[in-house]
Amino acid sequence: MELKDLSSNWKKLQQTLKKEEPKAPPKRKASEEILQPRHNGVKRSRLNSKSSKLPLSLREGSTKSQSMGFGASKPTPPAPSASLALWAEDNDIPARDLAAAYGPSLKSTSISPTKNTSESINAGISPDVQAGKYIAIDCEMVGVGPTPDHDSALARVSLVNYHGEQLYDSFVLPKEAVTDFRTHVSGITPQLLKSARSFEEVQRAVAGLMQDKILIGHAIRNDLEALMLGHPRRDIRDTSRYPGFRALAGGRTPALKRLAKELLGIEIQGGEHSSIEDARATMLLFRREKEGFEKEHAKRWGMARKADGTTKNEEDGRTEKRQRKKRVRK
């Protein structure tokens, strides 16, 4: 075969191959849902609404490489404060929607979107706020004496009601000389303690507010010891001891900051602590698992008693006995 014939046949072959090449698949529109790889034959969507609401550490398929920045997606909206989360929950508004709308300013733990979630620092008792059945407490401490790393004294105490409304807030003048204000954590400064109330005055006020109430706190024993107050154990709900929360920390005592971040999606203790915000976060955690708390409480203490001293189970038992006697008489 001559060279010119070979060249001609080669060109014809190339044209035939081009005609038979498969067309490239159409480009996927940006609006189409992106699917994750199959797991056990099931397609999993990245845009699954339930999984997207879970914290990253609890999402299915999350890996260490994601937390290290590999394969990172778009940054999530800033987490709202405890104040905003309480207000949003009471008004049936997803707190993260507000966080996305208002941006980084919601990282502030002193945000005050409404009167009910504002902070009136060192205001004492709030006369216009109703306590209700449940109140949450949190305290801030300072270091005292020659070993301030080990010895603490009460410097601020805050209480909020079920809806996060501030019931009480006061700085407390320690009886011993303060040798470490722990300002970077406690937020307490020498200037603030100049307007502090005496320990005895604060103790009386808090004792009055706590009376006949269900008290919610995180590691609440520390707060009560600092106040030198007691409270009936059956009327305490401690978020640091709730089994469902401890499971997240491998059975150990979970940090309030971690629980707030992972379970509520809110930021607290970003720098100097606010005892009002911490009390609100504690109340939110209790509200989230209120049914579980009451079940655990019933296991240990039995059913809540009525005014006549009986429980619902006891009353039901007595009713059944009366009905059986009536049937026998007939």
Short mmCIF file of N, CA and C in Angstrom, two decimals, residues 110-251:
data_model
loop_
_atom_site.label_atom_id
_atom_site.label_comp_id
_atom_site.label_asym_id
_atom_site.label_seq_id
_atom_site.Cartn_x
_atom_site.Cartn_y
_atom_site.Cartn_z
N SER A 110 -23.38 38.50 76.31
CA SER A 110 -24.18 39.51 77.01
C SER A 110 -25.27 40.08 76.11
N ILE A 111 -25.57 39.39 75.01
CA ILE A 111 -26.59 39.90 74.08
C ILE A 111 -27.94 39.97 74.78
N SER A 112 -28.73 40.99 74.50
CA SER A 112 -30.00 41.19 75.17
C SER A 112 -31.09 41.49 74.14
N PRO A 113 -31.61 40.48 73.44
CA PRO A 113 -32.59 40.71 72.41
C PRO A 113 -33.94 41.17 72.94
N THR A 114 -34.26 40.82 74.17
CA THR A 114 -35.52 41.24 74.76
C THR A 114 -35.30 41.59 76.21
N LYS A 115 -36.30 42.20 76.80
CA LYS A 115 -36.23 42.55 78.21
C LYS A 115 -36.06 41.30 79.06
N ASN A 116 -36.75 40.20 78.68
CA ASN A 116 -36.73 38.99 79.49
C ASN A 116 -35.36 38.36 79.56
N THR A 117 -34.51 38.57 78.55
CA THR A 117 -33.20 37.93 78.54
C THR A 117 -32.07 38.95 78.70
N SER A 118 -32.38 40.11 79.21
CA SER A 118 -31.33 41.10 79.45
C SER A 118 -30.63 40.80 80.78
N GLU A 119 -29.50 41.42 81.00
CA GLU A 119 -28.75 41.27 82.23
C GLU A 119 -28.75 42.60 82.99
N SER A 120 -29.26 42.56 84.20
CA SER A 120 -29.17 43.72 85.09
C SER A 120 -28.15 43.36 86.15
N ILE A 121 -26.90 43.67 85.84
CA ILE A 121 -25.80 43.22 86.68
C ILE A 121 -25.85 43.87 88.06
N ASN A 122 -25.73 43.03 89.09
CA ASN A 122 -25.69 43.47 90.48
C ASN A 122 -26.98 44.18 90.90
N ALA A 123 -28.10 43.78 90.30
CA ALA A 123 -29.37 44.45 90.58
C ALA A 123 -30.08 43.92 91.80
N GLY A 124 -29.58 42.82 92.38
CA GLY A 124 -30.29 42.21 93.50
C GLY A 124 -31.52 41.48 93.02
N ILE A 125 -32.59 41.51 93.82
CA ILE A 125 -33.83 40.83 93.46
C ILE A 125 -34.57 41.62 92.38
N SER A 126 -35.09 40.91 91.38
CA SER A 126 -35.89 41.53 90.33
C SER A 126 -37.35 41.46 90.76
N PRO A 127 -37.93 42.56 91.21
CA PRO A 127 -39.28 42.52 91.80
C PRO A 127 -40.39 42.18 90.82
N ASP A 128 -40.18 42.41 89.53
CA ASP A 128 -41.24 42.21 88.54
C ASP A 128 -41.20 40.84 87.88
N VAL A 129 -40.28 39.98 88.32
CA VAL A 129 -40.14 38.65 87.70
C VAL A 129 -40.66 37.59 88.65
N GLN A 130 -41.54 36.72 88.14
CA GLN A 130 -42.10 35.64 88.94
C GLN A 130 -41.17 34.44 88.92
N ALA A 131 -40.90 33.89 90.09
CA ALA A 131 -39.95 32.78 90.19
C ALA A 131 -40.49 31.50 89.56
N GLY A 132 -41.73 31.13 89.90
CA GLY A 132 -42.26 29.87 89.39
C GLY A 132 -41.72 28.68 90.17
N LYS A 133 -41.92 27.50 89.63
CA LYS A 133 -41.55 26.25 90.32
C LYS A 133 -40.07 25.93 90.19
N TYR A 134 -39.47 26.26 89.02
CA TYR A 134 -38.08 25.88 88.74
C TYR A 134 -37.20 27.12 88.68
N ILE A 135 -36.04 27.06 89.35
CA ILE A 135 -35.06 28.13 89.23
C ILE A 135 -33.67 27.52 89.04
N ALA A 136 -32.85 28.21 88.27
CA ALA A 136 -31.48 27.75 88.03
C ALA A 136 -30.51 28.72 88.68
N ILE A 137 -29.40 28.20 89.17
CA ILE A 137 -28.42 29.00 89.89
C ILE A 137 -27.03 28.79 89.33
N ASP A 138 -26.21 29.83 89.37
CA ASP A 138 -24.79 29.70 89.04
C ASP A 138 -24.01 30.75 89.82
N CYS A 139 -22.79 30.40 90.17
CA CYS A 139 -21.95 31.29 90.98
C CYS A 139 -20.58 31.48 90.34
N GLU A 140 -19.95 32.59 90.67
CA GLU A 140 -18.56 32.83 90.29
C GLU A 140 -17.73 32.95 91.55
N MET A 141 -16.51 32.41 91.50
CA MET A 141 -15.63 32.37 92.67
C MET A 141 -14.34 33.16 92.41
N VAL A 142 -13.70 33.55 93.51
CA VAL A 142 -12.37 34.15 93.47
C VAL A 142 -11.47 33.36 94.41
N GLY A 143 -10.14 33.48 94.21
CA GLY A 143 -9.20 32.79 95.07
C GLY A 143 -8.88 33.62 96.30
N VAL A 144 -8.80 32.97 97.45
CA VAL A 144 -8.52 33.68 98.70
C VAL A 144 -7.39 33.00 99.47
N GLY A 145 -6.80 33.78 100.41
CA GLY A 145 -5.79 33.22 101.30
C GLY A 145 -4.47 32.95 100.62
N PRO A 146 -3.58 32.27 101.32
CA PRO A 146 -2.23 32.00 100.79
C PRO A 146 -2.19 31.00 99.65
N THR A 147 -3.25 30.20 99.50
CA THR A 147 -3.30 29.20 98.41
C THR A 147 -4.57 29.44 97.57
N PRO A 148 -4.58 30.52 96.79
CA PRO A 148 -5.79 30.87 96.03
C PRO A 148 -6.17 29.87 94.94
N ASP A 149 -5.21 29.03 94.55
CA ASP A 149 -5.53 28.01 93.55
C ASP A 149 -6.44 26.93 94.13
N HIS A 150 -6.40 26.78 95.44
CA HIS A 150 -7.18 25.74 96.10
C HIS A 150 -8.33 26.28 96.93
N ASP A 151 -8.20 27.49 97.43
CA ASP A 151 -9.22 28.07 98.30
C ASP A 151 -10.02 29.12 97.56
N SER A 152 -11.34 28.95 97.58
CA SER A 152 -12.23 29.85 96.83
C SER A 152 -13.27 30.48 97.74
N ALA A 153 -13.76 31.62 97.31
CA ALA A 153 -14.83 32.30 98.03
C ALA A 153 -15.84 32.83 97.01
N LEU A 154 -17.09 32.91 97.42
CA LEU A 154 -18.17 33.38 96.56
C LEU A 154 -17.97 34.86 96.22
N ALA A 155 -18.12 35.22 94.93
CA ALA A 155 -17.98 36.61 94.52
C ALA A 155 -19.16 37.10 93.70
N ARG A 156 -19.96 36.18 93.16
CA ARG A 156 -21.16 36.58 92.42
C ARG A 156 -22.12 35.40 92.36
N VAL A 157 -23.40 35.68 92.45
CA VAL A 157 -24.42 34.63 92.35
C VAL A 157 -25.57 35.16 91.51
N SER A 158 -26.11 34.26 90.65
CA SER A 158 -27.22 34.63 89.77
C SER A 158 -28.26 33.51 89.78
N LEU A 159 -29.52 33.91 89.72
CA LEU A 159 -30.62 32.96 89.61
C LEU A 159 -31.56 33.40 88.50
N VAL A 160 -32.07 32.43 87.72
CA VAL A 160 -33.05 32.71 86.66
C VAL A 160 -34.22 31.75 86.80
N ASN A 161 -35.37 32.13 86.23
CA ASN A 161 -36.53 31.25 86.29
C ASN A 161 -36.57 30.31 85.08
N TYR A 162 -37.66 29.59 84.92
CA TYR A 162 -37.79 28.58 83.87
C TYR A 162 -37.61 29.17 82.47
N HIS A 163 -37.97 30.43 82.30
CA HIS A 163 -37.87 31.09 80.99
C HIS A 163 -36.59 31.92 80.86
N GLY A 164 -35.67 31.76 81.80
CA GLY A 164 -34.40 32.46 81.70
C GLY A 164 -34.44 33.89 82.18
N GLU A 165 -35.56 34.31 82.75
CA GLU A 165 -35.65 35.68 83.25
C GLU A 165 -34.84 35.81 84.53
N GLN A 166 -34.13 36.90 84.66
CA GLN A 166 -33.26 37.11 85.81
C GLN A 166 -34.06 37.36 87.08
N LEU A 167 -33.88 36.47 88.06
CA LEU A 167 -34.53 36.63 89.36
C LEU A 167 -33.64 37.39 90.33
N TYR A 168 -32.35 37.14 90.24
CA TYR A 168 -31.42 37.74 91.21
C TYR A 168 -30.02 37.75 90.63
N ASP A 169 -29.30 38.82 90.91
CA ASP A 169 -27.87 38.88 90.56
C ASP A 169 -27.18 39.83 91.52
N SER A 170 -26.08 39.38 92.08
CA SER A 170 -25.36 40.24 93.01
C SER A 170 -23.89 39.83 93.11
N PHE A 171 -23.04 40.85 93.21
CA PHE A 171 -21.67 40.60 93.61
C PHE A 171 -21.67 40.39 95.12
N VAL A 172 -20.71 39.59 95.57
CA VAL A 172 -20.63 39.23 96.99
C VAL A 172 -19.26 39.60 97.53
N LEU A 173 -19.24 40.27 98.66
CA LEU A 173 -17.97 40.67 99.28
C LEU A 173 -17.42 39.50 100.09
N PRO A 174 -16.31 38.91 99.66
CA PRO A 174 -15.75 37.77 100.41
C PRO A 174 -15.30 38.19 101.81
N LYS A 175 -15.39 37.26 102.74
CA LYS A 175 -14.98 37.53 104.10
C LYS A 175 -13.45 37.52 104.25
N GLU A 176 -12.79 36.76 103.39
CA GLU A 176 -11.33 36.69 103.42
C GLU A 176 -10.73 37.60 102.35
N ALA A 177 -9.45 37.91 102.53
CA ALA A 177 -8.76 38.76 101.56
C ALA A 177 -8.63 38.02 100.23
N VAL A 178 -9.01 38.69 99.14
CA VAL A 178 -8.91 38.09 97.81
C VAL A 178 -7.46 38.19 97.33
N THR A 179 -6.88 37.06 97.00
CA THR A 179 -5.49 37.04 96.52
C THR A 179 -5.39 36.68 95.03
N ASP A 180 -6.51 36.26 94.45
CA ASP A 180 -6.56 36.01 93.00
C ASP A 180 -8.00 36.23 92.54
N PHE A 181 -8.21 37.30 91.78
CA PHE A 181 -9.57 37.60 91.32
C PHE A 181 -10.00 36.69 90.18
N ARG A 182 -9.06 35.99 89.56
CA ARG A 182 -9.38 35.08 88.44
C ARG A 182 -10.22 35.80 87.38
N THR A 183 -9.90 37.03 87.11
CA THR A 183 -10.72 37.88 86.24
C THR A 183 -10.93 37.28 84.86
N HIS A 184 -9.89 36.62 84.32
CA HIS A 184 -10.00 36.07 82.96
C HIS A 184 -11.09 35.00 82.87
N VAL A 185 -11.46 34.42 84.01
CA VAL A 185 -12.52 33.41 84.04
C VAL A 185 -13.76 33.93 84.75
N SER A 186 -13.56 34.49 85.94
CA SER A 186 -14.70 34.91 86.77
C SER A 186 -15.34 36.21 86.32
N GLY A 187 -14.55 37.07 85.66
CA GLY A 187 -15.05 38.39 85.30
C GLY A 187 -15.07 39.36 86.47
N ILE A 188 -14.59 38.93 87.63
CA ILE A 188 -14.61 39.76 88.83
C ILE A 188 -13.34 40.61 88.89
N THR A 189 -13.52 41.88 89.22
CA THR A 189 -12.40 42.81 89.37
C THR A 189 -12.52 43.52 90.72
N PRO A 190 -11.44 44.10 91.23
CA PRO A 190 -11.52 44.85 92.49
C PRO A 190 -12.56 45.96 92.42
N GLN A 191 -12.69 46.60 91.26
CA GLN A 191 -13.66 47.69 91.12
C GLN A 191 -15.09 47.19 91.29
N LEU A 192 -15.39 46.02 90.73
CA LEU A 192 -16.74 45.48 90.84
C LEU A 192 -17.10 45.14 92.28
N LEU A 193 -16.16 44.65 93.04
CA LEU A 193 -16.45 44.26 94.42
C LEU A 193 -16.66 45.45 95.34
N LYS A 194 -16.35 46.65 94.86
CA LYS A 194 -16.61 47.84 95.68
C LYS A 194 -18.11 48.06 95.87
N SER A 195 -18.91 47.55 94.92
CA SER A 195 -20.37 47.69 95.03
C SER A 195 -21.03 46.38 95.46
N ALA A 196 -20.24 45.44 95.97
CA ALA A 196 -20.76 44.13 96.35
C ALA A 196 -21.57 44.20 97.64
N ARG A 197 -22.54 43.33 97.74
CA ARG A 197 -23.33 43.19 98.97
C ARG A 197 -22.60 42.26 99.94
N SER A 198 -22.98 42.34 101.19
CA SER A 198 -22.35 41.46 102.18
C SER A 198 -22.78 40.02 101.96
N PHE A 199 -21.96 39.09 102.42
CA PHE A 199 -22.28 37.68 102.25
C PHE A 199 -23.60 37.35 102.92
N GLU A 200 -23.85 37.87 104.12
CA GLU A 200 -25.07 37.56 104.86
C GLU A 200 -26.31 38.05 104.11
N GLU A 201 -26.24 39.24 103.51
CA GLU A 201 -27.38 39.78 102.78
C GLU A 201 -27.71 38.91 101.56
N VAL A 202 -26.68 38.52 100.83
CA VAL A 202 -26.88 37.67 99.65
C VAL A 202 -27.41 36.30 100.06
N GLN A 203 -26.86 35.76 101.10
CA GLN A 203 -27.29 34.44 101.57
C GLN A 203 -28.77 34.43 101.94
N ARG A 204 -29.23 35.46 102.64
CA ARG A 204 -30.66 35.55 103.02
C ARG A 204 -31.55 35.65 101.78
N ALA A 205 -31.14 36.48 100.83
CA ALA A 205 -31.95 36.68 99.62
C ALA A 205 -32.06 35.39 98.81
N VAL A 206 -30.94 34.70 98.62
CA VAL A 206 -30.94 33.47 97.83
C VAL A 206 -31.73 32.38 98.54
N ALA A 207 -31.59 32.28 99.86
CA ALA A 207 -32.32 31.27 100.62
C ALA A 207 -33.83 31.48 100.48
N GLY A 208 -34.25 32.73 100.48
CA GLY A 208 -35.67 33.03 100.32
C GLY A 208 -36.19 32.65 98.95
N LEU A 209 -35.40 32.89 97.91
CA LEU A 209 -35.82 32.55 96.54
C LEU A 209 -35.84 31.04 96.32
N MET A 210 -34.94 30.33 96.98
CA MET A 210 -34.84 28.88 96.78
C MET A 210 -35.93 28.10 97.50
N GLN A 211 -36.54 28.68 98.49
CA GLN A 211 -37.47 27.95 99.35
C GLN A 211 -38.63 27.36 98.55
N ASP A 212 -38.86 26.06 98.75
CA ASP A 212 -39.96 25.32 98.10
C ASP A 212 -39.85 25.32 96.58
N LYS A 213 -38.65 25.44 96.05
CA LYS A 213 -38.45 25.44 94.59
C LYS A 213 -37.65 24.21 94.17
N ILE A 214 -37.81 23.83 92.89
CA ILE A 214 -36.93 22.84 92.28
C ILE A 214 -35.70 23.60 91.81
N LEU A 215 -34.53 23.23 92.31
CA LEU A 215 -33.30 23.97 92.03
C LEU A 215 -32.48 23.24 90.98
N ILE A 216 -32.15 23.95 89.91
CA ILE A 216 -31.36 23.38 88.81
C ILE A 216 -29.99 24.03 88.81
N GLY A 217 -28.95 23.22 88.63
CA GLY A 217 -27.60 23.75 88.58
C GLY A 217 -26.64 22.75 87.98
N HIS A 218 -25.42 23.20 87.72
CA HIS A 218 -24.38 22.32 87.19
C HIS A 218 -23.30 22.18 88.26
N ALA A 219 -23.10 20.94 88.75
CA ALA A 219 -22.24 20.72 89.92
C ALA A 219 -22.72 21.63 91.06
N ILE A 220 -23.99 21.52 91.34
CA ILE A 220 -24.67 22.45 92.23
C ILE A 220 -24.16 22.39 93.66
N ARG A 221 -23.55 21.31 94.02
CA ARG A 221 -23.01 21.18 95.38
C ARG A 221 -21.98 22.28 95.66
N ASN A 222 -21.18 22.60 94.65
CA ASN A 222 -20.16 23.66 94.84
C ASN A 222 -20.81 25.00 95.12
N ASP A 223 -21.91 25.30 94.42
CA ASP A 223 -22.60 26.57 94.63
C ASP A 223 -23.22 26.64 96.02
N LEU A 224 -23.85 25.55 96.45
CA LEU A 224 -24.49 25.54 97.76
C LEU A 224 -23.46 25.63 98.89
N GLU A 225 -22.32 24.98 98.69
CA GLU A 225 -21.26 25.06 99.71
C GLU A 225 -20.71 26.48 99.81
N ALA A 226 -20.56 27.15 98.66
CA ALA A 226 -20.05 28.52 98.67
C ALA A 226 -21.04 29.46 99.36
N LEU A 227 -22.34 29.17 99.21
CA LEU A 227 -23.38 29.98 99.85
C LEU A 227 -23.65 29.55 101.29
N MET A 228 -23.08 28.41 101.68
CA MET A 228 -23.31 27.82 103.00
C MET A 228 -24.81 27.61 103.23
N LEU A 229 -25.45 27.05 102.21
CA LEU A 229 -26.88 26.77 102.26
C LEU A 229 -27.13 25.30 101.93
N GLY A 230 -28.24 24.80 102.41
CA GLY A 230 -28.66 23.45 102.07
C GLY A 230 -29.94 23.52 101.25
N HIS A 231 -30.30 22.39 100.65
CA HIS A 231 -31.55 22.29 99.89
C HIS A 231 -31.94 20.82 99.83
N PRO A 232 -33.23 20.50 99.96
CA PRO A 232 -33.64 19.09 99.91
C PRO A 232 -33.16 18.41 98.63
N ARG A 233 -32.53 17.26 98.79
CA ARG A 233 -31.97 16.57 97.63
C ARG A 233 -33.02 16.19 96.61
N ARG A 234 -34.22 15.86 97.08
CA ARG A 234 -35.26 15.48 96.13
C ARG A 234 -35.74 16.66 95.31
N ASP A 235 -35.34 17.89 95.70
CA ASP A 235 -35.73 19.09 94.95
C ASP A 235 -34.56 19.67 94.15
N ILE A 236 -33.55 18.85 93.89
CA ILE A 236 -32.38 19.28 93.12
C ILE A 236 -32.32 18.50 91.81
N ARG A 237 -32.01 19.21 90.72
CA ARG A 237 -31.76 18.59 89.42
C ARG A 237 -30.40 19.09 88.95
N ASP A 238 -29.41 18.20 89.01
CA ASP A 238 -28.03 18.58 88.70
C ASP A 238 -27.65 18.09 87.30
N THR A 239 -27.40 19.03 86.39
CA THR A 239 -27.09 18.65 85.01
C THR A 239 -25.74 17.93 84.89
N SER A 240 -24.87 18.08 85.89
CA SER A 240 -23.57 17.39 85.83
C SER A 240 -23.69 15.92 86.20
N ARG A 241 -24.83 15.53 86.77
CA ARG A 241 -25.01 14.16 87.24
C ARG A 241 -26.05 13.38 86.41
N TYR A 242 -26.66 14.04 85.46
CA TYR A 242 -27.68 13.37 84.63
C TYR A 242 -27.00 12.33 83.74
N PRO A 243 -27.43 11.04 83.80
CA PRO A 243 -26.75 9.97 83.04
C PRO A 243 -26.64 10.25 81.55
N GLY A 244 -27.67 10.82 80.96
CA GLY A 244 -27.62 11.10 79.52
C GLY A 244 -26.53 12.08 79.15
N PHE A 245 -26.24 13.04 80.03
CA PHE A 245 -25.17 14.00 79.76
C PHE A 245 -23.80 13.42 80.08
N ARG A 246 -23.73 12.63 81.13
CA ARG A 246 -22.44 12.03 81.51
C ARG A 246 -21.96 11.04 80.44
N ALA A 247 -22.89 10.44 79.73
CA ALA A 247 -22.51 9.50 78.67
C ALA A 247 -21.67 10.18 77.60
N LEU A 248 -21.91 11.47 77.37
CA LEU A 248 -21.13 12.21 76.37
C LEU A 248 -19.68 12.39 76.80
N ALA A 249 -19.44 12.31 78.12
CA ALA A 249 -18.09 12.48 78.65
C ALA A 249 -17.50 11.16 79.12
N GLY A 250 -18.00 10.07 78.58
CA GLY A 250 -17.47 8.75 78.94
C GLY A 250 -17.71 8.39 80.38
N GLY A 251 -18.82 8.86 80.95
CA GLY A 251 -19.15 8.55 82.33
C GLY A 251 -18.61 9.54 83.33
#
